[in-house]
Amino acid sequence: MNFSNSNALFEKAQKYIPGGVNSPVRAFKAVGGSPVFIKSAKGAMVYDEDGNSFIELINSWGPMILGHGHELIQKAVSDTLQHSFSFGAPTRREVEIAELIVSMVPSVEKVRMVNSGTEATMSAVRVARGYTGRSKMIKFEGCYHGHGDSFLIAAGSGAVTFGTPDSPGVTKGVANDTLTAPYNNLEAVQEIVAANKGEIAALILEPVVGNMGCVLPQEGFLEGLRKICDQEGIVLIFDEVMTGFRLAKGGAQQRFGVMPDLTTMGKIIGGGMPVGAYGGKAEIMNCVSPAGPVYQAGTLSGNPIAMAAGMTMLTYLNEHPEVYTILENKGQKLVSGFKSSAEKLGLNYTINQVGSMYTQFFTQKAVTDFPSAKSSNLELFGKYFHAMLNKGIYLGPSQFESMFLSTALTDEMISTVISANEESLKEIHNL
Ligand code: HOZ
């Protein structure tokens, strides 16, 4: 494949943009080589600046659950454009989307719209602190909750592959208030809570992790956390930026039947536009200004164009619950194809999958937490990534990411991906 236009753009980009990209994972540092510059996308296909086309499995890291350029969302956006772009004043659609979110996400009674998942998590923790009058927070090693200062401690996603999980610029004071526990380890959480009795405001986690690759909660883990939080008066926050509206209409909380106090949302909620949200129990959300004293605001929050895209996306998902069965089947079909190939080739890599999220880890260990995710052979992953790219399959350019499938991925495309995977495995293992 020829990538000369992408390479030239990257060369120029590095002159004007730090590292040549507006979000680190895109730079391909974790897999080597130079990033592909995307020109357009439709359905499950993306097209680059050199005229190459790819079946893609990241869907903008989650939002495009119905595939790219969905007609209904395009129409909603273009109709709304006729009425101008931003008012900085309340609109009817903000009320409608809030009502819809409350009806879809089981634990959410009130919701505030923001502009990204990062804003949502920063705000949710602030509210938890305001509500409890406590300062400390527990997060899990390898979970990523955006780039707010207090979350960049043992963070997953791009922060892992750049080898600086504790980012310079985060003060010791902030870092001291973030306590970290190993994922899927209830005992460790109990110990931290006991050692910091009465001081912990919030416990935040990805109920299914997407940011150390896809890692599932073990039986009883979420329930155990709920119990600890109830006993200790800690606000339990599920970061459902990735899992929300993806693993079920009501997200991971619906799928696993465990209710958090607060939920952070993003990605699908904006239909591809920059949107985030946080919501939860009315008693806690009533602390948010102007109802309460915890300040949080935004000129572009509830932006009409973004709300139109999000409302159309959520309405579609709400009215078409079969989407989740379709996605479940696609996920299972793809992963069982991968597993048969591995068996045929005498390989034994761990594949974690739940619904339309999956990661193939280049390790034989069961991946249940950050150390096991990090036992993956990253050099091999880089080779695999490029082998797949050259066969027209665009994956997330890091071992520590989940793939996200869309309804636009056809059975024929799934077969193509399975064959490309088998060929790529042969290639990287000289089989
Ligand atoms: N941090 C995102 C994935 N976990 C990547 C966002 C992007 O580069 O678009």
Short mmCIF file of C-alpha atoms and ligand atoms in Angstrom, two decimals:
data_model
loop_
_atom_site.label_atom_id
_atom_site.label_comp_id
_atom_site.label_asym_id
_atom_site.label_seq_id
_atom_site.Cartn_x
_atom_site.Cartn_y
_atom_site.Cartn_z
CA MET A 1 0.00 0.00 0.00
CA ASN A 2 1.15 3.50 -0.77
CA PHE A 3 0.96 5.98 2.12
CA SER A 4 2.92 8.84 0.57
CA ASN A 5 0.24 11.52 1.07
CA SER A 6 -0.31 10.48 4.69
CA ASN A 7 3.45 10.49 5.29
CA ALA A 8 3.80 13.97 3.80
CA LEU A 9 0.91 15.26 5.92
CA PHE A 10 2.46 13.79 9.06
CA GLU A 11 5.77 15.41 8.25
CA LYS A 12 4.08 18.79 7.98
CA ALA A 13 1.80 18.16 10.98
CA GLN A 14 4.81 17.70 13.26
CA LYS A 15 5.87 21.23 12.45
CA TYR A 16 2.65 22.78 13.70
CA ILE A 17 1.01 20.30 16.10
CA PRO A 18 2.80 18.68 19.08
CA GLY A 19 3.75 15.21 17.85
CA GLY A 20 1.74 15.86 14.71
CA VAL A 21 -1.61 14.77 16.20
CA ASN A 22 -4.39 16.14 18.38
CA SER A 23 -4.56 13.02 20.55
CA PRO A 24 -1.46 10.91 21.31
CA VAL A 25 -2.63 7.38 20.39
CA ARG A 26 -3.20 8.53 16.80
CA ALA A 27 0.55 9.07 16.26
CA PHE A 28 1.22 5.28 15.92
CA LYS A 29 4.06 5.54 18.47
CA ALA A 30 2.90 2.29 20.06
CA VAL A 31 3.10 0.37 16.78
CA GLY A 32 5.82 2.24 14.89
CA GLY A 33 5.53 3.90 11.52
CA SER A 34 3.56 6.90 10.49
CA PRO A 35 -0.20 7.48 10.96
CA VAL A 36 -2.77 7.11 8.22
CA PHE A 37 -4.61 10.38 7.52
CA ILE A 38 -8.31 9.70 7.04
CA LYS A 39 -10.27 11.60 4.42
CA SER A 40 -13.75 10.13 4.72
CA ALA A 41 -15.75 7.19 5.97
CA LYS A 42 -19.01 5.45 5.24
CA GLY A 43 -20.53 2.49 7.06
CA ALA A 44 -17.69 0.26 8.27
CA MET A 45 -15.19 1.61 5.73
CA VAL A 46 -12.65 4.42 6.06
CA TYR A 47 -10.77 6.02 3.16
CA ASP A 48 -7.40 7.72 3.48
CA GLU A 49 -5.58 10.57 1.73
CA ASP A 50 -3.82 8.13 -0.63
CA GLY A 51 -7.01 6.51 -1.89
CA ASN A 52 -6.58 3.36 0.25
CA SER A 53 -9.69 1.88 1.81
CA PHE A 54 -9.95 -0.09 5.05
CA ILE A 55 -12.52 -2.09 6.97
CA GLU A 56 -12.22 -0.45 10.33
CA LEU A 57 -12.79 -1.76 13.82
CA ILE A 58 -12.48 1.34 15.99
CA ASN A 59 -15.43 3.46 14.89
CA SER A 60 -13.87 6.67 16.19
CA TRP A 61 -13.11 4.79 19.45
CA GLY A 62 -16.76 3.96 19.95
CA PRO A 63 -19.21 6.67 18.91
CA MET A 64 -20.08 5.38 15.44
CA ILE A 65 -22.05 2.36 16.67
CA LEU A 66 -24.30 2.49 13.58
CA GLY A 67 -21.33 2.98 11.24
CA HIS A 68 -20.05 6.17 9.66
CA GLY A 69 -22.24 8.71 7.93
CA HIS A 70 -25.57 7.28 9.11
CA GLU A 71 -28.31 9.00 7.07
CA LEU A 72 -30.57 9.81 10.04
CA ILE A 73 -27.80 11.52 11.98
CA GLN A 74 -26.55 13.39 8.93
CA LYS A 75 -30.07 14.68 8.28
CA ALA A 76 -30.59 15.74 11.91
CA VAL A 77 -27.33 17.69 11.86
CA SER A 78 -28.00 19.37 8.52
CA ASP A 79 -31.60 20.31 9.50
CA THR A 80 -30.37 21.82 12.76
CA LEU A 81 -27.63 23.82 11.02
CA GLN A 82 -30.35 25.96 9.43
CA HIS A 83 -31.15 27.46 12.85
CA SER A 84 -27.57 28.58 13.64
CA PHE A 85 -24.94 26.75 15.65
CA SER A 86 -24.83 27.89 19.25
CA PHE A 87 -26.94 30.14 21.49
CA GLY A 88 -25.45 29.88 24.98
CA ALA A 89 -29.07 29.67 26.17
CA PRO A 90 -31.38 26.74 26.95
CA THR A 91 -33.06 24.83 24.12
CA ARG A 92 -35.96 22.38 23.88
CA ARG A 93 -33.68 19.58 22.67
CA GLU A 94 -31.57 19.65 25.85
CA VAL A 95 -34.68 18.85 27.86
CA GLU A 96 -35.67 16.09 25.46
CA ILE A 97 -32.24 14.42 25.47
CA ALA A 98 -32.04 14.61 29.28
CA GLU A 99 -35.45 12.94 29.53
CA LEU A 100 -34.36 10.23 27.08
CA ILE A 101 -31.06 9.54 28.89
CA VAL A 102 -32.88 9.25 32.21
CA SER A 103 -35.29 6.76 30.65
CA MET A 104 -32.46 4.68 29.11
CA VAL A 105 -29.77 4.57 31.83
CA PRO A 106 -31.24 2.82 34.89
CA SER A 107 -29.41 4.66 37.70
CA VAL A 108 -29.61 8.17 36.22
CA GLU A 109 -32.26 10.51 37.62
CA LYS A 110 -30.72 13.82 36.55
CA VAL A 111 -28.06 14.57 33.96
CA ARG A 112 -25.79 17.47 32.95
CA MET A 113 -24.42 17.70 29.38
CA VAL A 114 -20.76 18.64 28.82
CA ASN A 115 -18.42 18.51 25.81
CA SER A 116 -16.24 15.43 26.35
CA GLY A 117 -15.73 12.36 28.49
CA THR A 118 -12.82 14.10 30.22
CA GLU A 119 -15.09 16.95 31.31
CA ALA A 120 -17.67 14.44 32.49
CA THR A 121 -15.28 12.52 34.76
CA MET A 122 -13.63 15.68 36.15
CA SER A 123 -17.04 17.10 36.98
CA ALA A 124 -18.41 13.87 38.46
CA VAL A 125 -15.51 13.59 40.90
CA ARG A 126 -15.90 17.24 41.88
CA VAL A 127 -19.58 16.65 42.65
CA ALA A 128 -18.74 13.53 44.66
CA ARG A 129 -16.27 15.61 46.69
CA GLY A 130 -18.77 18.42 47.16
CA TYR A 131 -21.48 15.97 48.19
CA THR A 132 -19.38 14.00 50.69
CA GLY A 133 -17.15 16.80 51.92
CA ARG A 134 -14.19 14.39 51.45
CA SER A 135 -11.09 14.75 49.25
CA LYS A 136 -9.70 11.38 48.23
CA MET A 137 -10.61 9.21 45.29
CA ILE A 138 -9.88 5.58 44.39
CA LYS A 139 -9.19 4.66 40.77
CA PHE A 140 -7.94 1.42 39.29
CA GLU A 141 -4.54 0.79 37.68
CA GLY A 142 -4.92 0.81 33.90
CA CYS A 143 -8.33 2.49 33.88
CA TYR A 144 -8.36 5.73 31.92
CA HIS A 145 -10.84 8.48 32.67
CA GLY A 146 -9.65 11.21 30.33
CA HIS A 147 -6.81 13.62 30.96
CA GLY A 148 -7.98 15.46 34.08
CA ASP A 149 -5.04 15.89 36.50
CA SER A 150 -6.31 13.55 39.18
CA PHE A 151 -6.84 10.68 36.72
CA LEU A 152 -3.34 10.64 35.24
CA ILE A 153 -2.07 8.31 37.91
CA ALA A 154 -1.49 4.72 36.72
CA ALA A 155 -3.64 5.60 33.72
CA GLY A 156 -4.35 3.30 30.77
CA SER A 157 -4.81 4.03 27.03
CA GLY A 158 -2.23 6.39 25.47
CA ALA A 159 -0.70 7.13 28.86
CA VAL A 160 0.61 3.54 29.09
CA THR A 161 2.24 3.37 25.71
CA PHE A 162 4.03 6.64 26.27
CA GLY A 163 5.55 5.28 29.44
CA THR A 164 4.54 8.30 31.53
CA PRO A 165 1.44 7.21 33.38
CA ASP A 166 2.15 9.83 35.99
CA SER A 167 2.24 12.84 33.72
CA PRO A 168 4.59 15.74 34.42
CA GLY A 169 2.42 18.75 35.24
CA VAL A 170 0.28 16.86 37.74
CA THR A 171 1.14 18.26 41.18
CA LYS A 172 2.01 16.07 44.15
CA GLY A 173 -0.94 17.56 45.99
CA VAL A 174 -3.37 16.31 43.37
CA ALA A 175 -1.62 12.95 43.06
CA ASN A 176 -1.81 12.44 46.83
CA ASP A 177 -5.59 12.50 46.69
CA THR A 178 -5.71 9.72 44.07
CA LEU A 179 -5.39 6.23 45.53
CA THR A 180 -4.94 3.35 43.10
CA ALA A 181 -6.01 -0.27 43.38
CA PRO A 182 -5.49 -3.27 41.10
CA TYR A 183 -8.54 -3.98 38.90
CA ASN A 184 -10.63 -6.99 39.91
CA ASN A 185 -9.11 -7.00 43.40
CA LEU A 186 -11.71 -6.36 46.09
CA GLU A 187 -9.36 -7.10 48.97
CA ALA A 188 -7.01 -4.34 47.89
CA VAL A 189 -9.92 -1.90 47.78
CA GLN A 190 -11.00 -2.95 51.27
CA GLU A 191 -7.47 -2.33 52.57
CA ILE A 192 -7.27 1.12 50.98
CA VAL A 193 -10.66 2.06 52.34
CA ALA A 194 -9.73 0.87 55.84
CA ALA A 195 -6.48 2.85 55.75
CA ASN A 196 -8.31 6.03 54.68
CA LYS A 197 -11.50 5.71 56.69
CA GLY A 198 -13.93 8.60 56.24
CA GLU A 199 -11.66 10.33 53.72
CA ILE A 200 -12.71 8.80 50.41
CA ALA A 201 -15.25 10.74 48.36
CA ALA A 202 -15.42 8.59 45.24
CA LEU A 203 -14.47 5.30 43.70
CA ILE A 204 -14.37 5.50 39.91
CA LEU A 205 -13.92 2.69 37.41
CA GLU A 206 -14.66 1.51 33.92
CA PRO A 207 -17.18 -1.28 34.67
CA VAL A 208 -15.73 -3.04 31.63
CA VAL A 209 -12.29 -1.61 30.91
CA GLY A 210 -11.57 -0.44 27.38
CA ASN A 211 -8.34 1.41 28.10
CA MET A 212 -5.93 -1.42 28.96
CA GLY A 213 -7.49 -3.31 26.12
CA CYS A 214 -10.84 -4.91 26.84
CA VAL A 215 -10.89 -6.32 30.39
CA LEU A 216 -14.02 -7.68 32.03
CA PRO A 217 -15.04 -7.43 35.67
CA GLN A 218 -14.82 -10.79 37.39
CA GLU A 219 -17.86 -12.36 39.01
CA GLY A 220 -18.82 -10.37 42.11
CA PHE A 221 -16.34 -7.51 41.56
CA LEU A 222 -18.86 -4.80 40.72
CA GLU A 223 -21.27 -6.06 43.39
CA GLY A 224 -18.45 -6.05 45.94
CA LEU A 225 -17.54 -2.46 45.11
CA ARG A 226 -21.18 -1.43 45.44
CA LYS A 227 -21.27 -2.99 48.91
CA ILE A 228 -18.06 -1.29 50.08
CA CYS A 229 -19.28 2.09 48.81
CA ASP A 230 -22.64 1.65 50.57
CA GLN A 231 -20.94 0.72 53.85
CA GLU A 232 -18.48 3.60 53.72
CA GLY A 233 -20.61 6.40 52.20
CA ILE A 234 -18.39 6.53 49.08
CA VAL A 235 -19.88 7.72 45.79
CA LEU A 236 -19.55 4.90 43.24
CA ILE A 237 -18.90 6.29 39.75
CA PHE A 238 -19.13 4.12 36.65
CA ASP A 239 -17.21 5.64 33.77
CA GLU A 240 -19.44 4.49 30.92
CA VAL A 241 -17.89 6.74 28.27
CA MET A 242 -17.06 3.60 26.27
CA THR A 243 -19.66 1.12 27.54
CA GLY A 244 -22.64 3.46 27.74
CA PHE A 245 -25.31 2.74 25.09
CA ARG A 246 -22.91 0.10 23.69
CA LEU A 247 -23.03 -2.97 25.94
CA ALA A 248 -26.77 -2.49 26.36
CA LYS A 249 -29.23 0.36 25.94
CA GLY A 250 -28.54 1.21 29.58
CA GLY A 251 -24.80 0.44 29.39
CA ALA A 252 -22.71 -1.90 31.54
CA GLN A 253 -24.81 -1.12 34.62
CA GLN A 254 -27.83 -2.64 32.90
CA ARG A 255 -25.86 -5.57 31.50
CA PHE A 256 -24.27 -6.47 34.85
CA GLY A 257 -27.18 -5.36 37.05
CA VAL A 258 -25.11 -3.16 39.39
CA MET A 259 -26.14 0.46 39.88
CA PRO A 260 -23.59 3.23 40.48
CA ASP A 261 -24.40 6.54 42.19
CA LEU A 262 -23.02 8.58 39.29
CA THR A 263 -22.37 7.67 35.66
CA THR A 264 -20.12 9.43 33.17
CA MET A 265 -21.00 9.21 29.50
CA GLY A 266 -19.52 10.26 26.15
CA LYS A 267 -18.84 8.97 22.64
CA ILE A 268 -22.18 7.40 21.47
CA ILE A 269 -24.16 10.02 23.37
CA GLY A 270 -22.98 12.62 20.83
CA GLY A 271 -23.46 10.50 17.70
CA GLY A 272 -19.90 11.46 16.69
CA MET A 273 -20.08 15.10 17.83
CA PRO A 274 -18.05 16.26 20.86
CA VAL A 275 -20.41 15.47 23.76
CA GLY A 276 -20.09 14.10 27.26
CA ALA A 277 -22.49 13.92 30.18
CA TYR A 278 -22.60 12.99 33.84
CA GLY A 279 -25.64 12.03 35.79
CA GLY A 280 -26.99 9.96 38.62
CA LYS A 281 -29.00 10.16 41.81
CA ALA A 282 -30.99 13.40 42.02
CA GLU A 283 -29.77 13.94 45.59
CA ILE A 284 -26.16 14.08 44.38
CA MET A 285 -26.80 15.87 41.08
CA ASN A 286 -28.71 18.59 42.93
CA CYS A 287 -25.32 19.68 44.32
CA VAL A 288 -24.40 20.92 40.80
CA SER A 289 -24.74 24.66 40.21
CA PRO A 290 -27.07 26.48 39.90
CA ALA A 291 -29.16 23.95 41.89
CA GLY A 292 -26.30 23.57 44.39
CA PRO A 293 -22.84 24.91 45.25
CA VAL A 294 -20.57 22.69 43.07
CA TYR A 295 -19.63 24.85 40.11
CA GLN A 296 -19.50 23.52 36.55
CA ALA A 297 -20.37 25.38 33.35
CA GLY A 298 -19.72 25.52 29.58
CA THR A 299 -20.51 27.87 26.71
CA LEU A 300 -20.89 25.00 24.26
CA SER A 301 -22.52 22.53 26.68
CA GLY A 302 -25.77 21.23 25.20
CA ASN A 303 -24.74 22.66 21.82
CA PRO A 304 -27.72 22.37 19.43
CA ILE A 305 -25.87 20.57 16.64
CA ALA A 306 -24.31 18.08 19.04
CA MET A 307 -27.66 17.53 20.77
CA ALA A 308 -29.36 16.90 17.42
CA ALA A 309 -26.79 14.21 16.54
CA GLY A 310 -26.94 12.67 20.01
CA MET A 311 -30.72 12.75 20.26
CA THR A 312 -31.10 11.03 16.89
CA MET A 313 -28.54 8.36 17.81
CA LEU A 314 -30.07 7.63 21.22
CA THR A 315 -33.63 7.65 19.86
CA TYR A 316 -32.59 5.10 17.24
CA LEU A 317 -30.94 2.84 19.83
CA ASN A 318 -33.90 3.19 22.16
CA GLU A 319 -36.36 2.21 19.45
CA HIS A 320 -34.21 -0.60 17.99
CA PRO A 321 -33.15 -2.86 20.87
CA GLU A 322 -32.31 -5.54 18.27
CA VAL A 323 -29.12 -3.52 17.61
CA TYR A 324 -27.63 -5.10 20.73
CA THR A 325 -28.35 -8.67 19.64
CA ILE A 326 -26.93 -7.88 16.21
CA LEU A 327 -23.75 -6.45 17.74
CA GLU A 328 -23.44 -9.35 20.19
CA ASN A 329 -23.59 -11.81 17.28
CA LYS A 330 -21.04 -9.88 15.25
CA GLY A 331 -18.64 -9.76 18.22
CA GLN A 332 -18.98 -13.48 18.85
CA LYS A 333 -18.65 -14.40 15.20
CA LEU A 334 -15.46 -12.38 14.79
CA VAL A 335 -13.83 -13.66 17.94
CA SER A 336 -14.77 -17.29 17.34
CA GLY A 337 -13.20 -16.95 13.87
CA PHE A 338 -10.02 -15.58 15.49
CA LYS A 339 -10.01 -18.45 17.99
CA SER A 340 -10.36 -21.12 15.29
CA SER A 341 -7.49 -19.56 13.34
CA ALA A 342 -5.28 -19.52 16.43
CA GLU A 343 -6.09 -23.16 17.14
CA LYS A 344 -5.32 -24.11 13.54
CA LEU A 345 -1.96 -22.31 13.75
CA GLY A 346 -1.09 -23.73 17.18
CA LEU A 347 -1.18 -20.28 18.81
CA ASN A 348 -2.88 -19.44 22.05
CA TYR A 349 -3.46 -15.74 22.55
CA THR A 350 -5.96 -14.32 25.00
CA ILE A 351 -8.99 -12.66 23.46
CA ASN A 352 -11.31 -10.75 25.76
CA GLN A 353 -14.72 -9.89 24.36
CA VAL A 354 -18.00 -8.55 25.57
CA GLY A 355 -20.67 -7.67 23.00
CA SER A 356 -19.14 -5.38 20.39
CA MET A 357 -15.90 -4.73 22.33
CA TYR A 358 -12.88 -7.01 22.08
CA THR A 359 -9.08 -7.10 22.35
CA GLN A 360 -6.69 -9.77 21.13
CA PHE A 361 -3.79 -9.67 23.60
CA PHE A 362 -0.44 -11.02 22.52
CA THR A 363 -0.02 -12.97 25.74
CA GLN A 364 -1.08 -16.41 26.83
CA LYS A 365 -1.97 -15.19 30.32
CA ALA A 366 -5.59 -14.53 31.23
CA VAL A 367 -5.93 -10.73 31.12
CA THR A 368 -7.82 -9.57 34.18
CA ASP A 369 -5.87 -6.50 35.29
CA PHE A 370 -3.11 -4.09 34.31
CA PRO A 371 -0.06 -6.33 34.99
CA SER A 372 -1.56 -9.17 32.94
CA ALA A 373 -2.43 -6.74 30.10
CA LYS A 374 1.16 -5.50 30.23
CA SER A 375 2.50 -9.04 29.87
CA SER A 376 1.56 -8.76 26.16
CA ASN A 377 4.31 -8.79 23.56
CA LEU A 378 4.09 -5.22 22.27
CA GLU A 379 6.62 -5.72 19.49
CA LEU A 380 4.54 -8.55 18.12
CA PHE A 381 1.39 -6.44 18.38
CA GLY A 382 3.08 -3.71 16.33
CA LYS A 383 3.96 -6.21 13.60
CA TYR A 384 0.44 -7.61 13.65
CA PHE A 385 -1.08 -4.12 13.45
CA HIS A 386 0.91 -3.29 10.30
CA ALA A 387 0.25 -6.70 8.74
CA MET A 388 -3.49 -6.08 9.19
CA LEU A 389 -3.23 -2.50 7.91
CA ASN A 390 -1.51 -3.67 4.75
CA LYS A 391 -4.38 -6.11 4.21
CA GLY A 392 -6.92 -3.29 4.44
CA ILE A 393 -7.96 -3.69 8.09
CA TYR A 394 -7.67 -0.62 10.32
CA LEU A 395 -7.30 -1.47 14.03
CA GLY A 396 -6.67 0.68 17.08
CA PRO A 397 -2.91 1.41 16.96
CA SER A 398 -2.15 0.12 20.45
CA GLN A 399 -2.36 -3.14 22.39
CA PHE A 400 -3.97 -1.21 25.25
CA GLU A 401 -7.20 -0.33 23.46
CA SER A 402 -10.47 -2.11 22.83
CA MET A 403 -11.87 -2.49 19.32
CA PHE A 404 -15.44 -1.32 18.77
CA LEU A 405 -17.72 -2.90 16.19
CA SER A 406 -20.60 -1.21 14.41
CA THR A 407 -23.84 -2.54 12.92
CA ALA A 408 -22.41 -1.60 9.51
CA LEU A 409 -19.85 -4.43 9.69
CA THR A 410 -21.34 -7.06 7.36
CA ASP A 411 -20.87 -10.83 7.58
CA GLU A 412 -18.75 -10.67 4.47
CA MET A 413 -16.50 -8.06 6.07
CA ILE A 414 -16.22 -10.21 9.20
CA SER A 415 -15.00 -13.11 7.04
CA THR A 416 -12.47 -10.79 5.38
CA VAL A 417 -11.20 -9.65 8.80
CA ILE A 418 -10.92 -13.25 10.03
CA SER A 419 -8.87 -14.26 6.96
CA ALA A 420 -6.66 -11.17 7.27
CA ASN A 421 -6.10 -12.00 10.94
CA GLU A 422 -5.06 -15.56 10.09
CA GLU A 423 -2.72 -14.40 7.32
CA SER A 424 -1.22 -11.73 9.59
CA LEU A 425 -0.59 -14.23 12.39
CA LYS A 426 1.14 -16.55 9.92
CA GLU A 427 3.22 -13.67 8.64
CA ILE A 428 4.41 -12.41 12.02
CA HIS A 429 5.22 -15.94 13.21
CA ASN A 430 6.82 -17.04 9.92
CA LEU A 431 4.36 -19.95 9.70
N1 HOZ B 1 -7.88 7.90 24.30
C1 HOZ B 1 -8.65 7.41 23.19
C2 HOZ B 1 -8.72 5.93 23.19
N2 HOZ B 1 -8.81 5.31 24.42
C3 HOZ B 1 -8.09 7.88 21.88
C4 HOZ B 1 -8.77 9.08 21.41
C5 HOZ B 1 -8.31 9.53 20.02
O1 HOZ B 1 -7.13 9.51 19.77
O2 HOZ B 1 -9.16 9.88 19.23
#
